[in-house]
């Protein structure tokens, strides 16, 4: 979870011997607590807890789910009024064609020299490797001059190896107004990379990719002494998706106090919806699950409506226009949204 979402909504300020509320869940930077929602109290929340869960664990799970729903719904809302300025790139960085190995015994790799496209990210799912022999390399990824925490030890089979990353590598192009370049590098040692190129000289592919970045071959005795060497990709081909997302922008939106407050309220209402749905799904027989369903259903519908109205307002009043990754979609009609409660 992004740090900007932490602590916006708490569970309860209630002091009661019947329920144990963790200290962190008695705090809210916006003074929003789930048991202050109409029809929601700690006993109902307790009735929503599944087997083996504690009040603390259940709240944390629900809060994480509420944040995930919110980010997804905000992205959808923004996409209804704005579109990407540039077409997304889905393809390779580093060609799959080669003719012979490169004779080198130094530190080599590729630099992704990015353009200032605020809101865009490079997502790397897997990497193809092309070597003339069998062995092992340790691939390192740098953001500017910072080594990212994960190093990849990759067994190489001669000619062609596909290596799926344990999890997608998400590389934001701009963070806090600062453009990031990325390096994929390794020490050659006894390995013999093939001479595949960074560019395919295909006008259509290069035009789409060049909106976001330029790939360059690098070589040197150490990372600190790397130089732009040639257009060789040194036996690597990254399988990537490069596109715009609000993922790297949403915390910046929340620098505005009104946006922050209404984001917290959206999460507050979503938590109410999720807890009531949890009660409805419970197999326990009690007042909430058996006798009070109609009242809870009415509360749930109201919370859903308030949540939707808030997300709509936030999608139409974000600072998305400050990003050069998105532009207003003139093919769609802007609305003023609904009145907030």
mmCIF file with all atom_site columns, C-alpha atoms in Angstrom, residues 70 73-74 76-78 80-82 259 262 266 304-318 334-340:
data_model
loop_
_atom_site.group_PDB
_atom_site.id
_atom_site.type_symbol
_atom_site.label_atom_id
_atom_site.label_alt_id
_atom_site.label_comp_id
_atom_site.label_asym_id
_atom_site.label_entity_id
_atom_site.label_seq_id
_atom_site.pdbx_PDB_ins_code
_atom_site.Cartn_x
_atom_site.Cartn_y
_atom_site.Cartn_z
_atom_site.occupancy
_atom_site.B_iso_or_equiv
_atom_site.pdbx_formal_charge
_atom_site.auth_seq_id
_atom_site.auth_comp_id
_atom_site.auth_asym_id
_atom_site.auth_atom_id
_atom_site.pdbx_PDB_model_num
ATOM 1  C CA . UNK A 1 70  ? -10.431 2.889  -4.893  1.00 0.00 ? 70  UNK A CA 1
ATOM 2  C CA . UNK A 1 73  ? -12.173 2.806  -9.711  1.00 0.00 ? 73  UNK A CA 1
ATOM 3  C CA . UNK A 1 74  ? -10.328 6.144  -9.847  1.00 0.00 ? 74  UNK A CA 1
ATOM 4  C CA . UNK A 1 76  ? -11.542 3.924  -14.595 1.00 0.00 ? 76  UNK A CA 1
ATOM 5  C CA . UNK A 1 77  ? -13.138 7.280  -13.746 1.00 0.00 ? 77  UNK A CA 1
ATOM 6  C CA . UNK A 1 78  ? -10.188 9.234  -15.104 1.00 0.00 ? 78  UNK A CA 1
ATOM 7  C CA . UNK A 1 80  ? -13.717 8.157  -18.982 1.00 0.00 ? 80  UNK A CA 1
ATOM 8  C CA . UNK A 1 81  ? -12.596 11.765 -19.486 1.00 0.00 ? 81  UNK A CA 1
ATOM 9  C CA . UNK A 1 82  ? -8.911  11.508 -20.388 1.00 0.00 ? 82  UNK A CA 1
ATOM 10 C CA . UNK A 1 259 ? -8.607  15.792 -2.585  1.00 0.00 ? 259 UNK A CA 1
ATOM 11 C CA . UNK A 1 262 ? -12.519 13.225 -0.066  1.00 0.00 ? 262 UNK A CA 1
ATOM 12 C CA . UNK A 1 266 ? -14.390 7.427  -0.205  1.00 0.00 ? 266 UNK A CA 1
ATOM 13 C CA . UNK A 1 304 ? -22.149 2.637  -2.302  1.00 0.00 ? 304 UNK A CA 1
ATOM 14 C CA . UNK A 1 305 ? -23.835 5.746  -3.707  1.00 0.00 ? 305 UNK A CA 1
ATOM 15 C CA . UNK A 1 306 ? -21.708 8.097  -1.601  1.00 0.00 ? 306 UNK A CA 1
ATOM 16 C CA . UNK A 1 307 ? -18.550 6.198  -2.582  1.00 0.00 ? 307 UNK A CA 1
ATOM 17 C CA . UNK A 1 308 ? -19.407 6.364  -6.304  1.00 0.00 ? 308 UNK A CA 1
ATOM 18 C CA . UNK A 1 309 ? -20.175 10.096 -6.126  1.00 0.00 ? 309 UNK A CA 1
ATOM 19 C CA . UNK A 1 310 ? -16.867 10.783 -4.390  1.00 0.00 ? 310 UNK A CA 1
ATOM 20 C CA . UNK A 1 311 ? -14.852 8.739  -6.913  1.00 0.00 ? 311 UNK A CA 1
ATOM 21 C CA . UNK A 1 312 ? -16.609 10.577 -9.762  1.00 0.00 ? 312 UNK A CA 1
ATOM 22 C CA . UNK A 1 313 ? -15.781 13.960 -8.252  1.00 0.00 ? 313 UNK A CA 1
ATOM 23 C CA . UNK A 1 314 ? -12.168 12.936 -7.609  1.00 0.00 ? 314 UNK A CA 1
ATOM 24 C CA . UNK A 1 315 ? -11.744 11.636 -11.172 1.00 0.00 ? 315 UNK A CA 1
ATOM 25 C CA . UNK A 1 316 ? -12.988 14.952 -12.584 1.00 0.00 ? 316 UNK A CA 1
ATOM 26 C CA . UNK A 1 317 ? -10.985 17.126 -10.186 1.00 0.00 ? 317 UNK A CA 1
ATOM 27 C CA . UNK A 1 318 ? -7.612  15.392 -10.048 1.00 0.00 ? 318 UNK A CA 1
ATOM 28 C CA . UNK A 1 334 ? -17.434 15.900 -19.584 1.00 0.00 ? 334 UNK A CA 1
ATOM 29 C CA . UNK A 1 335 ? -19.985 15.956 -16.750 1.00 0.00 ? 335 UNK A CA 1
ATOM 30 C CA . UNK A 1 336 ? -20.053 17.956 -13.545 1.00 0.00 ? 336 UNK A CA 1
ATOM 31 C CA . UNK A 1 337 ? -20.730 14.858 -11.509 1.00 0.00 ? 337 UNK A CA 1
ATOM 32 C CA . UNK A 1 338 ? -23.293 14.598 -8.753  1.00 0.00 ? 338 UNK A CA 1
ATOM 33 C CA . UNK A 1 339 ? -23.654 16.781 -5.704  1.00 0.00 ? 339 UNK A CA 1
ATOM 34 C CA . UNK A 1 340 ? -21.593 15.518 -2.811  1.00 0.00 ? 340 UNK A CA 1
#
